[in-house]
Amino acid sequence: MDIRALDIDDLDLVCRHREDMFRDAGRSDDVLVPMTEHFRAWVRPRLLDGSYFGYAMLEDGVPVAGIGLMLIDWPPHPAHPTQDKRGYVLNVFVEPAHRKRGLARELMRLAEAEFARRGVGYLILHATAKGRPLYQGQGWAGTTEMAKAAPR
Amino acid sequence: MDIRALDIDDLDLVCRHREDMFRDAGRSDDVLVPMTEHFRAWVRPRLLDGSYFGYAMLEDGVPVAGIGLMLIDWPPHPAHPTQDKRGYVLNVFVEPAHRKRGLARELMRLAEAEFARRGVGYLILHATAKGRPLYQGQGWAGTTEMAKAAPR
């Protein structure tokens, strides 16, 4: 299994991983098609300037898994009183035929090492129901975040 | 009760509200003192350029409650497939002598109206244990966010 950093040539791959991840979680095309169109335009400049980064895993040159990473501007907080950044993990995806082999766990280890290298001490993600046990097993815990979709 | 928008003259007030909010939630000075020092430097330019905004409530000219608001850059997501912003509510604080009078509820109504005016459809916050019932009563629900503090 080869591992390499994401770059702009992975634009399609990153978009596909995000869409397939949410499709796996039960989302339907009526929301995923417009999401991917807008996500592609959003992530393209960020892949180019490196503010969206991460890794792809390849078997025989074919990508089989990926992970996205970002630094999010955040007000200094008791969990990171002297820092104004949080590390964010997103778009963790492993192709169905390659699951249960520890690839996501390995991608998460790479992610934590990269954030450590960048000096970021507080990391967040949003878990699907499927992903939650993996993260819990690696020391992640639920937060007090709440959300509300405003009436349109 | 008068209500006005926050501005740069509220720098001390905003810092005090954030610190007192976390102190109420059980955080101690060893983390709050450095947090406020760094938060002050972080929020000052954002109060000046309007990227941190919000409201103060005053009784007889004296501030008794406040709320902070931000727009957070976020990848288009099934909950907001065509938008790349989330509204974030933070630093909701009511002076102890003025609690149980609905001030926080009124501040939240103002916050939601302001985000609606700005066209932002998906809102998030992090609730203290005390604040949670208020938000639940206004239609907010917990998310799947998880966090991990990396070893330093």
Coordinates of C-alpha atoms in Angstrom, one line a residue, chain A:
Chain A
M1 CA 0.0 0.0 0.0
D2 CA 1.5 3.3 -1.1
I3 CA 0.7 6.6 0.6
R4 CA 1.1 10.1 -0.9
A5 CA 0.0 13.6 -0.1
L6 CA -3.0 15.0 -1.9
D7 CA -2.5 17.6 -4.6
I8 CA -4.6 19.4 -7.2
D9 CA -4.6 16.3 -9.4
D10 CA -6.8 14.7 -6.7
L11 CA -9.6 17.1 -7.1
D12 CA -11.9 14.5 -8.7
L13 CA -10.8 11.9 -6.1
V14 CA -11.5 14.2 -3.1
C15 CA -14.9 15.1 -4.5
R16 CA -15.8 11.5 -5.1
H17 CA -14.7 10.4 -1.6
R18 CA -16.8 13.1 0.0
E19 CA -19.8 12.2 -2.0
D20 CA -19.5 8.5 -1.5
M21 CA -18.9 9.0 2.2
F22 CA -22.2 10.8 2.6
R23 CA -24.0 8.4 0.3
D24 CA -22.8 5.5 2.5
A25 CA -24.3 7.5 5.4
G26 CA -27.6 7.5 3.7
R27 CA -27.7 10.9 1.9
S28 CA -29.5 11.0 -1.5
D29 CA -28.5 12.4 -4.8
D30 CA -30.9 15.3 -4.6
V31 CA -28.6 16.8 -2.0
L32 CA -25.3 15.2 -3.0
V33 CA -25.3 16.4 -6.6
P34 CA -25.5 20.1 -5.7
M35 CA -23.2 19.6 -2.7
T36 CA -20.4 18.2 -4.9
E37 CA -20.8 20.9 -7.5
H38 CA -20.3 23.5 -4.8
F39 CA -17.7 21.5 -2.9
R40 CA -15.6 21.2 -6.0
A41 CA -15.5 25.0 -6.5
W42 CA -14.8 25.4 -2.8
V43 CA -12.0 22.9 -2.5
R44 CA -10.2 23.6 -5.8
P45 CA -8.4 26.8 -4.7
R46 CA -7.7 25.2 -1.3
L47 CA -6.0 22.1 -2.8
L48 CA -3.9 24.6 -4.9
D49 CA -2.8 26.8 -1.9
G50 CA -2.4 23.8 0.4
S51 CA -5.0 24.9 3.0
Y52 CA -6.9 21.6 2.2
F53 CA -4.3 18.9 2.5
G54 CA -4.3 15.2 3.4
Y55 CA -3.4 11.8 2.0
A56 CA -4.4 9.1 -0.5
M57 CA -3.6 5.4 -0.1
L58 CA -3.0 3.5 -3.3
E59 CA -2.8 -0.2 -4.2
D60 CA -1.0 -1.0 -7.4
G61 CA -1.3 2.7 -8.2
V62 CA -5.1 2.8 -7.7
P63 CA -6.4 5.1 -4.9
V64 CA -8.4 3.0 -2.4
A65 CA -8.7 5.4 0.5
G66 CA -8.2 9.1 1.4
I67 CA -8.4 11.7 4.2
G68 CA -8.7 15.4 4.2
L69 CA -7.2 17.9 6.7
M70 CA -7.6 21.6 7.4
L71 CA -6.6 24.1 10.0
I72 CA -9.6 26.1 11.2
D73 CA -9.3 29.6 12.6
W74 CA -10.8 29.4 16.1
P75 CA -10.9 31.7 19.2
P76 CA -8.5 30.6 21.9
H77 CA -10.5 28.3 24.2
P78 CA -9.8 26.4 27.4
A79 CA -8.9 23.3 25.4
H80 CA -6.3 25.4 23.5
P81 CA -5.8 28.6 25.5
T82 CA -2.8 29.9 23.6
Q83 CA -3.7 28.7 20.1
D84 CA -6.1 30.1 17.6
K85 CA -6.3 27.0 15.3
R86 CA -8.1 23.7 15.4
G87 CA -7.2 20.8 13.2
Y88 CA -10.1 19.4 11.3
V89 CA -10.3 15.9 9.8
L90 CA -12.9 15.3 7.0
N91 CA -13.7 13.1 4.0
V92 CA -12.3 10.0 5.5
F93 CA -13.2 7.3 3.0
V94 CA -12.1 3.7 2.2
E95 CA -13.4 1.9 -0.8
P96 CA -15.8 -0.9 0.3
A97 CA -13.6 -3.7 -1.0
H98 CA -10.7 -2.5 1.2
R99 CA -12.5 -2.0 4.5
K100 CA -11.7 -3.9 7.7
R101 CA -8.0 -3.8 6.9
G102 CA -7.0 -0.9 9.2
L103 CA -6.6 1.7 6.4
A104 CA -8.7 4.4 8.1
R105 CA -6.8 3.8 11.3
E106 CA -3.6 4.3 9.5
L107 CA -4.9 7.5 7.8
M108 CA -5.9 8.8 11.2
R109 CA -2.4 8.1 12.5
L110 CA -0.9 10.1 9.6
A111 CA -3.4 12.9 10.2
E112 CA -2.5 13.2 13.9
A113 CA 1.2 13.1 13.1
E114 CA 0.8 15.9 10.5
F115 CA -1.2 18.1 12.9
A116 CA 1.5 17.5 15.6
R117 CA 4.2 18.5 13.1
R118 CA 2.2 21.8 12.5
G119 CA 1.9 22.4 16.2
V120 CA -1.8 22.0 16.4
G121 CA -3.0 20.5 19.7
Y122 CA -6.7 20.3 19.5
L123 CA -8.4 18.3 16.7
I124 CA -12.0 17.9 15.7
L125 CA -14.1 15.9 13.2
H126 CA -17.7 14.9 12.5
A127 CA -18.2 11.2 12.6
T128 CA -20.7 9.1 10.7
A129 CA -22.4 6.3 12.7
K130 CA -20.0 3.8 11.0
G131 CA -16.9 5.8 11.8
R132 CA -17.6 6.6 15.4
P133 CA -16.2 3.4 17.0
L134 CA -13.0 3.7 15.1
Y135 CA -12.4 7.3 16.4
Q136 CA -13.5 6.3 20.0
G137 CA -10.9 3.6 19.9
Q138 CA -8.2 6.2 19.1
G139 CA -9.1 8.5 22.0
W140 CA -11.7 10.8 20.4
A141 CA -14.8 11.8 22.4
G142 CA -18.1 13.5 21.6
T143 CA -18.3 17.3 22.1
T144 CA -21.1 19.6 23.1
E145 CA -21.7 21.0 19.6
M146 CA -25.3 21.7 18.7
A147 CA -26.8 22.7 15.4
K148 CA -29.9 24.2 14.0
A149 CA -31.0 24.5 10.4
A150 CA -32.7 27.9 10.1
P151 CA -36.0 28.1 8.3
R152 CA -35.4 29.1 4.7

